[in-house]
CSV table of C-alpha atoms and ligand atoms in Angstrom, one decimal:
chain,number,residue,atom,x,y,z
B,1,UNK,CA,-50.9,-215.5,126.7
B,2,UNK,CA,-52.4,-219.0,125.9
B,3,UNK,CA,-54.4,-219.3,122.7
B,4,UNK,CA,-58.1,-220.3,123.7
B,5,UNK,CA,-60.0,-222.2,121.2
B,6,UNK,CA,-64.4,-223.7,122.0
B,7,UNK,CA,-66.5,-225.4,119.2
B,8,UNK,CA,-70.1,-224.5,119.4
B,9,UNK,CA,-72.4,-227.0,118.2
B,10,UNK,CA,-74.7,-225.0,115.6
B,11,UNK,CA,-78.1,-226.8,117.6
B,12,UNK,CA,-77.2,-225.6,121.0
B,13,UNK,CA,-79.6,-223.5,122.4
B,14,UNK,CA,-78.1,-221.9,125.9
B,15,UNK,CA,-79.4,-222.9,128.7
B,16,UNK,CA,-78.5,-221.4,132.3
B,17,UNK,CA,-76.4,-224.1,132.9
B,18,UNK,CA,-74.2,-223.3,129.6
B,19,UNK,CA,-74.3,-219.5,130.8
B,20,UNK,CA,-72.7,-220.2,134.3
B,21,UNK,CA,-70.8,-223.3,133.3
B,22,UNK,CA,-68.9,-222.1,130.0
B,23,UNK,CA,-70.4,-219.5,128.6
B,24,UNK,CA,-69.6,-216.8,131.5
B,25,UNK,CA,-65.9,-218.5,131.6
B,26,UNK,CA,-65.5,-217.6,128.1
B,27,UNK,CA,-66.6,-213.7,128.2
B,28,UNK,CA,-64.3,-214.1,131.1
B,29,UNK,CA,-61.3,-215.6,129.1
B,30,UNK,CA,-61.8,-213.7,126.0
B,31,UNK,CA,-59.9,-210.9,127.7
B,32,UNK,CA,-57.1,-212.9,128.9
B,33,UNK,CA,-56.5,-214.8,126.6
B,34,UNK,CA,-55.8,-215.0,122.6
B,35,UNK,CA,-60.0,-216.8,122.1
B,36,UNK,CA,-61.3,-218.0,119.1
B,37,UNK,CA,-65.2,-219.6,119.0
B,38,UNK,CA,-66.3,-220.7,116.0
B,39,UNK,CA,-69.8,-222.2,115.0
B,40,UNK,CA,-69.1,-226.2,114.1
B,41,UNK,CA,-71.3,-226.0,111.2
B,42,UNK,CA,-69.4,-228.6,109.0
B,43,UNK,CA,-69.6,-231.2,112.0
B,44,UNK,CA,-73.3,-231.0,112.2
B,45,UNK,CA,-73.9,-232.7,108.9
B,46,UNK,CA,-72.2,-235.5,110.1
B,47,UNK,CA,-75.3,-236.1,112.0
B,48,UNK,CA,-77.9,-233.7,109.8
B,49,UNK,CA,-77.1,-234.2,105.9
B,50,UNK,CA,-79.6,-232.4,104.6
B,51,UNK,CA,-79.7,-229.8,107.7
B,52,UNK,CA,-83.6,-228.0,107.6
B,53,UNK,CA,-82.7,-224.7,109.5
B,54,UNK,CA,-79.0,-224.9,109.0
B,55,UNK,CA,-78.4,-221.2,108.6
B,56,UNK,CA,-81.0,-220.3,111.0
B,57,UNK,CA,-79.6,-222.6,113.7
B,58,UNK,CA,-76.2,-220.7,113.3
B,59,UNK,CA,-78.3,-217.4,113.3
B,60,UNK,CA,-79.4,-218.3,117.1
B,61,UNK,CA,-76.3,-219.9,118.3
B,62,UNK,CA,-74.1,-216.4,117.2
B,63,UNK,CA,-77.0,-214.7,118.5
B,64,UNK,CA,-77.6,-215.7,122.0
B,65,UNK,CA,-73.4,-216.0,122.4
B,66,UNK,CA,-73.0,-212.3,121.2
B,67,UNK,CA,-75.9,-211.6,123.6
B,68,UNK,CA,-74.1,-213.5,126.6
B,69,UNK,CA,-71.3,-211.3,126.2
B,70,UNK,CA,-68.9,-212.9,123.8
B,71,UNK,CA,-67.4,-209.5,122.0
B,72,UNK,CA,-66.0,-210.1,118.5
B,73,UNK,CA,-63.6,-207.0,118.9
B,74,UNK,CA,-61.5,-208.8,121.3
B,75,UNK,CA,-62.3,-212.6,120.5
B,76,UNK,CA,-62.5,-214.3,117.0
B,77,UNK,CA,-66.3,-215.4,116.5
B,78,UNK,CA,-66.5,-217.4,113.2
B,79,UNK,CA,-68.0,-219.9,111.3
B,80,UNK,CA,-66.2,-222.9,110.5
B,81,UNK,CA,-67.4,-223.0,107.0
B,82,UNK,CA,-66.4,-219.5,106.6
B,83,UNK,CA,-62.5,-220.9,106.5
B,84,UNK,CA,-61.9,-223.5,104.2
B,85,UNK,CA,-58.6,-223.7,105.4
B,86,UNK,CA,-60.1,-225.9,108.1
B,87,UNK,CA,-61.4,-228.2,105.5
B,88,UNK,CA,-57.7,-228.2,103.7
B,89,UNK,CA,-56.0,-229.1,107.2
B,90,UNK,CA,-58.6,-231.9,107.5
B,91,UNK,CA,-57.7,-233.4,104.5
B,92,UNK,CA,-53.7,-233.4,105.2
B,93,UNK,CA,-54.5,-234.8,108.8
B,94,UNK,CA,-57.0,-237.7,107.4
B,95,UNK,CA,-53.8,-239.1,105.3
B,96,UNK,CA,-52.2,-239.6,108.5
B,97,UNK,CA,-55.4,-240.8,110.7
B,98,UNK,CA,-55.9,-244.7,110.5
B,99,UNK,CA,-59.1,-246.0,110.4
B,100,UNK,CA,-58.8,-248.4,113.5
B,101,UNK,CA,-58.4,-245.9,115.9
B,102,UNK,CA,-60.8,-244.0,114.4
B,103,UNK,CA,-63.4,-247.1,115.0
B,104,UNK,CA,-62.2,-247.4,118.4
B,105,UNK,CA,-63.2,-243.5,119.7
B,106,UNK,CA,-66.5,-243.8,122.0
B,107,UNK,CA,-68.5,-240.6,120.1
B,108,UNK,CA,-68.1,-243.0,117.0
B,109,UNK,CA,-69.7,-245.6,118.6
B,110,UNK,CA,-72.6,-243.9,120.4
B,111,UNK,CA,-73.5,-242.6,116.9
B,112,UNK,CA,-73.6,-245.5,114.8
B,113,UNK,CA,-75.6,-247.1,117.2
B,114,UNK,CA,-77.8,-244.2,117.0
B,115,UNK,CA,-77.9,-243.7,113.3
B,116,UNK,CA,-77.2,-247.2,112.1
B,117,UNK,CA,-78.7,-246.1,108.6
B,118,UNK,CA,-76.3,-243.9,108.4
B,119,UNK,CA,-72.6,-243.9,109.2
B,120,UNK,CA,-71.0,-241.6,107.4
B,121,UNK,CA,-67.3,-240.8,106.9
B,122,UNK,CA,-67.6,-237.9,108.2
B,123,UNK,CA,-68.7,-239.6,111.5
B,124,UNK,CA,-65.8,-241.8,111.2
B,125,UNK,CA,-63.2,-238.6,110.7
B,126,UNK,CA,-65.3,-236.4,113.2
B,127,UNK,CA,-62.1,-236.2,115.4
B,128,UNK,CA,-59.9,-235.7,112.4
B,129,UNK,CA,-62.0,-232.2,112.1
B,130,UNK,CA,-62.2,-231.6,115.5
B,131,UNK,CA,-57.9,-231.4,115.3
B,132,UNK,CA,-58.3,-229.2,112.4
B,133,UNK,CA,-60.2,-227.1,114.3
B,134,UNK,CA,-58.2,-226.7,117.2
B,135,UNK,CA,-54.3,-226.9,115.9
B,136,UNK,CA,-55.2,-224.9,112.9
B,137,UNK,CA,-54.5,-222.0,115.5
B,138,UNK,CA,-52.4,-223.6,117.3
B,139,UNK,CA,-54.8,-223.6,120.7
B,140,UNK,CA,-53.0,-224.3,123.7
B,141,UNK,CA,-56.6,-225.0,125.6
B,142,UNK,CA,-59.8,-225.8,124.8
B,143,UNK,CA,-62.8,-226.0,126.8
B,144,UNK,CA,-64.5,-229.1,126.6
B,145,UNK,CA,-67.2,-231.3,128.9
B,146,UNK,CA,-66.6,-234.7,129.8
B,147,UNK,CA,-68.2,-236.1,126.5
B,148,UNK,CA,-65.4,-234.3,124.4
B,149,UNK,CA,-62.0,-235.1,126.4
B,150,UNK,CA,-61.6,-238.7,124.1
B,151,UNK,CA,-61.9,-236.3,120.8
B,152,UNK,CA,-59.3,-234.1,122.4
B,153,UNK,CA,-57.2,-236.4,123.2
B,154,UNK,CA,-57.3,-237.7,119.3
B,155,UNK,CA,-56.7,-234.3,118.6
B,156,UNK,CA,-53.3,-234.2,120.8
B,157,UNK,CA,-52.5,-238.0,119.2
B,158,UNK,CA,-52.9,-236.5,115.8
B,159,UNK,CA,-50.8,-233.5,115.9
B,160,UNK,CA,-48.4,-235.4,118.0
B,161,UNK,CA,-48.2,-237.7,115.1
B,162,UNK,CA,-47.8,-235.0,112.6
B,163,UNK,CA,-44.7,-233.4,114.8
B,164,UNK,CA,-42.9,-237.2,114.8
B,165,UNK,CA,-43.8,-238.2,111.1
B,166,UNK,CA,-42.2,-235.0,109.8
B,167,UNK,CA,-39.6,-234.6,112.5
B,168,UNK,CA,-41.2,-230.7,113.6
B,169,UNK,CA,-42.1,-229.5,116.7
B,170,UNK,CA,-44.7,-227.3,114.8
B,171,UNK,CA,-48.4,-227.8,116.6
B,172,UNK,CA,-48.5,-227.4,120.3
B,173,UNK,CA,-50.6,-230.2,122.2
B,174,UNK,CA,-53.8,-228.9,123.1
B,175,UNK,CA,-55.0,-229.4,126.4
B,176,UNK,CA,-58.6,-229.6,128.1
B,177,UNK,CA,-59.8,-227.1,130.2
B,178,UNK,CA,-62.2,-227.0,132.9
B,179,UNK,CA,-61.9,-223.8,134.3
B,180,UNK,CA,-60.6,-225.1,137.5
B,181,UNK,CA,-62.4,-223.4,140.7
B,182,UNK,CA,-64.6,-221.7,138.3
B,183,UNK,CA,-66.5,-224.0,137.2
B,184,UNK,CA,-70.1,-223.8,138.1
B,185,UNK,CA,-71.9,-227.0,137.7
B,186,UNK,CA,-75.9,-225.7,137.6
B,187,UNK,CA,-78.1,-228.7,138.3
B,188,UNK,CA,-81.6,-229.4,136.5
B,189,UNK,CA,-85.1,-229.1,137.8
B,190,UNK,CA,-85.6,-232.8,137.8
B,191,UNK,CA,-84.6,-233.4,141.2
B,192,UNK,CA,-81.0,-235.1,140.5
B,193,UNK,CA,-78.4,-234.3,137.8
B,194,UNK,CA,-76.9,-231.7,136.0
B,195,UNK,CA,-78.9,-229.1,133.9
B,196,UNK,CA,-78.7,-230.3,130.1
B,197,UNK,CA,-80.2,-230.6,126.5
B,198,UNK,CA,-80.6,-233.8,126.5
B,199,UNK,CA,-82.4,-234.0,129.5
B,200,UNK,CA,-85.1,-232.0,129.3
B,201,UNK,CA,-84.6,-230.3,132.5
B,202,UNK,CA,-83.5,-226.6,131.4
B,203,UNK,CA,-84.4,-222.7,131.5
B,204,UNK,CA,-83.3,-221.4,128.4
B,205,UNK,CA,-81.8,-218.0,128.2
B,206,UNK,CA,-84.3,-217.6,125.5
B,207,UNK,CA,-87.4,-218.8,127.4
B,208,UNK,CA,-90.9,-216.5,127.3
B,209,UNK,CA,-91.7,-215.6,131.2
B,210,UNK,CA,-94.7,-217.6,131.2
B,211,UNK,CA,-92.6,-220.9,130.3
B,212,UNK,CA,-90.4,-220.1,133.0
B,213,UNK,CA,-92.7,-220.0,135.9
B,214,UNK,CA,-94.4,-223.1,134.2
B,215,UNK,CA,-91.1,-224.8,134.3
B,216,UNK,CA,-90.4,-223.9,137.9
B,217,UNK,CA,-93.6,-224.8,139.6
B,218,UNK,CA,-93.4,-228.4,138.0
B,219,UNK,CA,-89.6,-228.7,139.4
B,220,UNK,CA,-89.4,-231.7,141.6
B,221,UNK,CA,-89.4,-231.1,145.3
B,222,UNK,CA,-89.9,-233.6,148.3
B,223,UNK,CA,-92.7,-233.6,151.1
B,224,UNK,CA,-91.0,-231.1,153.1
B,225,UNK,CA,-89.0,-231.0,156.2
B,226,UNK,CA,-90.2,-232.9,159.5
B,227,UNK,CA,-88.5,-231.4,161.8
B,228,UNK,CA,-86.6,-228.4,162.5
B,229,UNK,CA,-83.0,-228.5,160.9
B,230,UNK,CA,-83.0,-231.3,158.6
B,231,UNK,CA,-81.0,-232.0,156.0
B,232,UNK,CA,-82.1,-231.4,152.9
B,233,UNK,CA,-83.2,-234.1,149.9
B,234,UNK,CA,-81.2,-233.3,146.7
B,235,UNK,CA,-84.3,-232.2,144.9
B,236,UNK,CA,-84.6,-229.3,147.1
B,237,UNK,CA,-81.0,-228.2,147.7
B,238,UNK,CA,-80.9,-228.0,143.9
B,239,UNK,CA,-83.7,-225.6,143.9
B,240,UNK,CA,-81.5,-223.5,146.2
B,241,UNK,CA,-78.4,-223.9,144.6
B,242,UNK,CA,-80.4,-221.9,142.0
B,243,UNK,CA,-81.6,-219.1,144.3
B,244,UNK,CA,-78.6,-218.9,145.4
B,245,UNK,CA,-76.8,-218.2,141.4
B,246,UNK,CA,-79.5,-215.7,141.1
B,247,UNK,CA,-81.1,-213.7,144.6
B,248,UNK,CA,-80.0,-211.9,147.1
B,249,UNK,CA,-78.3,-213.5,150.5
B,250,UNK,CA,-80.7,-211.6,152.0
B,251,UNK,CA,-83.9,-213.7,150.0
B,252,UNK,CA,-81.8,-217.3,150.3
B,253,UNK,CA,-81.5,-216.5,153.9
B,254,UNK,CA,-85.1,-216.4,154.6
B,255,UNK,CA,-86.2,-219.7,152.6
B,256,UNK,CA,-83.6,-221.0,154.4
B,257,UNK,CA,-84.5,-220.3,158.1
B,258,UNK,CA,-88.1,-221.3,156.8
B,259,UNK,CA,-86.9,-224.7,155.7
B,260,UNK,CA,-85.0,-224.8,158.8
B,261,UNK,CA,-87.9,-224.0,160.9
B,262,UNK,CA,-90.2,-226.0,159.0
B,263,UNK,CA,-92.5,-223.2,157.9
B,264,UNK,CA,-91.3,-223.3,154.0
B,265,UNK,CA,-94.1,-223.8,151.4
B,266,UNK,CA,-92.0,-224.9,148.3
B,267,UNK,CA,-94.7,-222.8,146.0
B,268,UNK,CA,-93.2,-219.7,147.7
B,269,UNK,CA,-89.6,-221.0,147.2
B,270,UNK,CA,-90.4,-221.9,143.4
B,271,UNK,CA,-92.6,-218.5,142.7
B,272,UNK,CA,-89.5,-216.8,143.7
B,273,UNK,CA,-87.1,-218.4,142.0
B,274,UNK,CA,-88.8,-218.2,138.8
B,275,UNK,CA,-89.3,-214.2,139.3
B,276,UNK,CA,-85.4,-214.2,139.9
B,277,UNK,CA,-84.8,-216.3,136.5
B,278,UNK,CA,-87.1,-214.0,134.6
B,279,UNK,CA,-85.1,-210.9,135.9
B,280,UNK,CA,-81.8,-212.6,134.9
B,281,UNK,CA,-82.7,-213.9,131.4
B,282,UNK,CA,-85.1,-210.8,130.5
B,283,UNK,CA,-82.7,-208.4,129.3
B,284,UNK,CA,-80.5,-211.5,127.8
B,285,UNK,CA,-83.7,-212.3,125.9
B,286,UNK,CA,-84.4,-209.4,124.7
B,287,UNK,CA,-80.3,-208.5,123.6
B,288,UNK,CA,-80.9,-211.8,121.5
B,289,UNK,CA,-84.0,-211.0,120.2
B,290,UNK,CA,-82.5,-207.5,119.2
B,291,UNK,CA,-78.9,-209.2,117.7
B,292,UNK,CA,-81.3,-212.1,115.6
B,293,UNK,CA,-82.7,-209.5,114.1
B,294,UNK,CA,-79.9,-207.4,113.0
B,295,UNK,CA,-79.0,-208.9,109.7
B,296,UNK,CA,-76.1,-205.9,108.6
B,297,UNK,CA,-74.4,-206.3,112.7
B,298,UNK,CA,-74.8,-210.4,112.2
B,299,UNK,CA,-73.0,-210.1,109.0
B,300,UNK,CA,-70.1,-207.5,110.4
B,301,UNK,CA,-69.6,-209.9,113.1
B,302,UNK,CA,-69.2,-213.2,110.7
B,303,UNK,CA,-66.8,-211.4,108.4
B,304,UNK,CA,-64.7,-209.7,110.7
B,305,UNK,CA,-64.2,-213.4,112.1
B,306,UNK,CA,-63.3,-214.8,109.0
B,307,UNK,CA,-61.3,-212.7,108.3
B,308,UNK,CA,-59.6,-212.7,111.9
B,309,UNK,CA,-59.6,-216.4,111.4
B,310,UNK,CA,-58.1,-217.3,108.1
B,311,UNK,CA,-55.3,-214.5,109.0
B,312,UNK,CA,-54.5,-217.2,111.3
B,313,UNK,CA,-55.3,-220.4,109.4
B,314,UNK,CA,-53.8,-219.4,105.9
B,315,UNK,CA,-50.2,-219.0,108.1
B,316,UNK,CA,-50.9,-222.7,109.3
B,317,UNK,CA,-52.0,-224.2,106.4
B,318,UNK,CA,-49.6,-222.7,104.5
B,319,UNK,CA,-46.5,-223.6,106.9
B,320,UNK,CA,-47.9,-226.9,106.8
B,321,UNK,CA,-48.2,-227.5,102.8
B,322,UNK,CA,-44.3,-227.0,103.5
B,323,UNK,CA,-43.8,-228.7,106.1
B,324,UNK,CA,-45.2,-232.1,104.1
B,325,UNK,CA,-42.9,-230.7,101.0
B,326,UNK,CA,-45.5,-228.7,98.9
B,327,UNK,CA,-43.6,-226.0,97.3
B,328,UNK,CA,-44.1,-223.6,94.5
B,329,UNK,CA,-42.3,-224.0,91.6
C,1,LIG,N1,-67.4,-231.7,119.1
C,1,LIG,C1,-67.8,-230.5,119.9
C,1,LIG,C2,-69.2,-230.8,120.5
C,1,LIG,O1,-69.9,-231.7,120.2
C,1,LIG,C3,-67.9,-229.3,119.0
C,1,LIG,C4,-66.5,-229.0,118.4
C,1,LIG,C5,-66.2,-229.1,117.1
C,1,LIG,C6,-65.4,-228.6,119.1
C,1,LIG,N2,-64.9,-228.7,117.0
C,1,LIG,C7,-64.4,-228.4,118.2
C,1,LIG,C8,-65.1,-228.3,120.5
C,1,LIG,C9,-63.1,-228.0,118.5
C,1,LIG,C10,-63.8,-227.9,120.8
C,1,LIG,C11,-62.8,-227.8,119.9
C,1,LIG,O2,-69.5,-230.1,121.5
């Protein structure tokens, strides 16, 4: 049974794309596997020192996770500052992290060109944390998008190091994971791309109804076919990619013989596919709605994950503190 360990970015609201690309993997996984997904709450001050909604943020993310099916009876769901063993691991690991190849990794140098006023050393050790994170349970895979595989590839470097400079084969090298063949890549309703934060393109799983058809009908489309079988322009094939996640064969079928024979009006294609988003995230919605504001099952969940996780940490940690030659008296 591999160990499965995802960082979850205290900010990310999920959007369809992060339901079919990770987030239906992982509820997946969690039964397969030994999973641990934790809320990267000490990473986000790295970017946000003096974080406004802090606690709320973390208070959506479990939310809409726990709502998407993540079940903290089989997987551990925690917070990373609920385990200061994480914090202790990061320490030992910065002693043997060097500065230079800390300058060197790409997510360093997006942000300080981002946030010249302030680069922090926290930004500069973000990987160091990140390997914390992951070896502390000795995870054998982690899930990670493109933007992540450098970090994870510190993370190997590190615990690699670790093994050699103490002359163990204690940590395990993590690897990425893509989820193979399962990965469903979602695209936006921009016309091109992927669905994402960043680019402004996204249904939400929390999204009002009235958002979502307003967010449909303004999706980019093309002038429509000209003649009878043509191929179609990315803009529109994305739009039934998305039917396609969410209807019925019978329901693609039809827009598609209209687009074939020319007859498609793209308002019918997009009224329709906003009806089938709102009839996928609806009950989502409302399960997150219902979690958010159920303060005494929010707290359950967090300490049973703590607790779940520090079980595992403290036995890391405290192999570890020998490992370097801390010893009782
Ligand atoms: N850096 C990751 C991100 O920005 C979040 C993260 C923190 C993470 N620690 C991790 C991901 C450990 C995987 C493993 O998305």
């Amino acid at each position: 049974m591999d160990t499965v360990l995802s960082g979850i970015r205290s900010t990310g609201n999920l959007h369809l794309g992060n339901y079919f690309g990770a987030v239906k993997n992982f509820v997946k996984m969690q039964h397969e596997n030994r999973c641990f997904f934790f809320v990267a709450d000490y990473h986000s001050l790295t970017t946000h020192p003096t974080p406004e909604n802090l606690h709320n943020n973390i208070r959506v993310v479990l939310s809409e996770y726990l709502a998407a099916g993540l079940d903290p009876e089989v997987a551990t769901i925690y917070i990373q500052s609920d385990v200061p063993e994480i914090p202790e691991l990061y320490l030992l690991l910065n002693m043997n992290a060097y500065v230079g190849e800390l300058e060197r990794t790409t997510t360093f140098k997006d942000k300080i060109r981002k946030q010249p006023e302030n680069i922090n050393a926290g930004l500069l050790t973000y990987p160091v944390l990140m390997c914390a994170d992951i070896i502390i349970h000795n995870a054998d895979k982690v899930p990670v998008g493109k933007d992540q595989e450098q970090n994870l590839e510190m993370a190997r470097r590190f615990a690699r190091r670790f093994n050699h400079m103490y002359g163990v084969e204690y940590f395990t090298m993590p690897e990425p994971y893509n989820f193979g063949s399962e990965l469903v890549k979602v695209p936006g309703l921009d016309g091109t791309g992927k669905m994402g934060k960043s680019e402004g393109n996204g249904i939400y799983l929390s999204d009002e109804p009235k958002m979502i058809r307003k967010k449909v009908m303004r999706a980019v489309t093309d002038t429509g076919p000209q003649e009878p079988n043509s191929p179609m322009s990315e803009p529109v094939a994305n739009l039934f990619y998305l039917l396609e996640l969410l209807s019925t064969p019978d329901t693609v079928e039809h827009f598609r013989a209209s687009y074939n024979d020319c007859t498609i009006r793209y308002g019918d294609l997009k009224k329709q596919l906003a009806e089938e988003m709102i009839t996928f995230t609806t009950p989502i919605r409302e399960r997150i709605q219902e979690i958010y504001n159920d303060t005494a099952y929010l707290g359950k969940v967090v300490k049973m994950g703590a607790e779940k996780a520090r079980e595992s940490a403290s036995k890391t940690v405290r192999e570890v503190r020998e490992i370097i030659g801390y010893k009782p008296f």
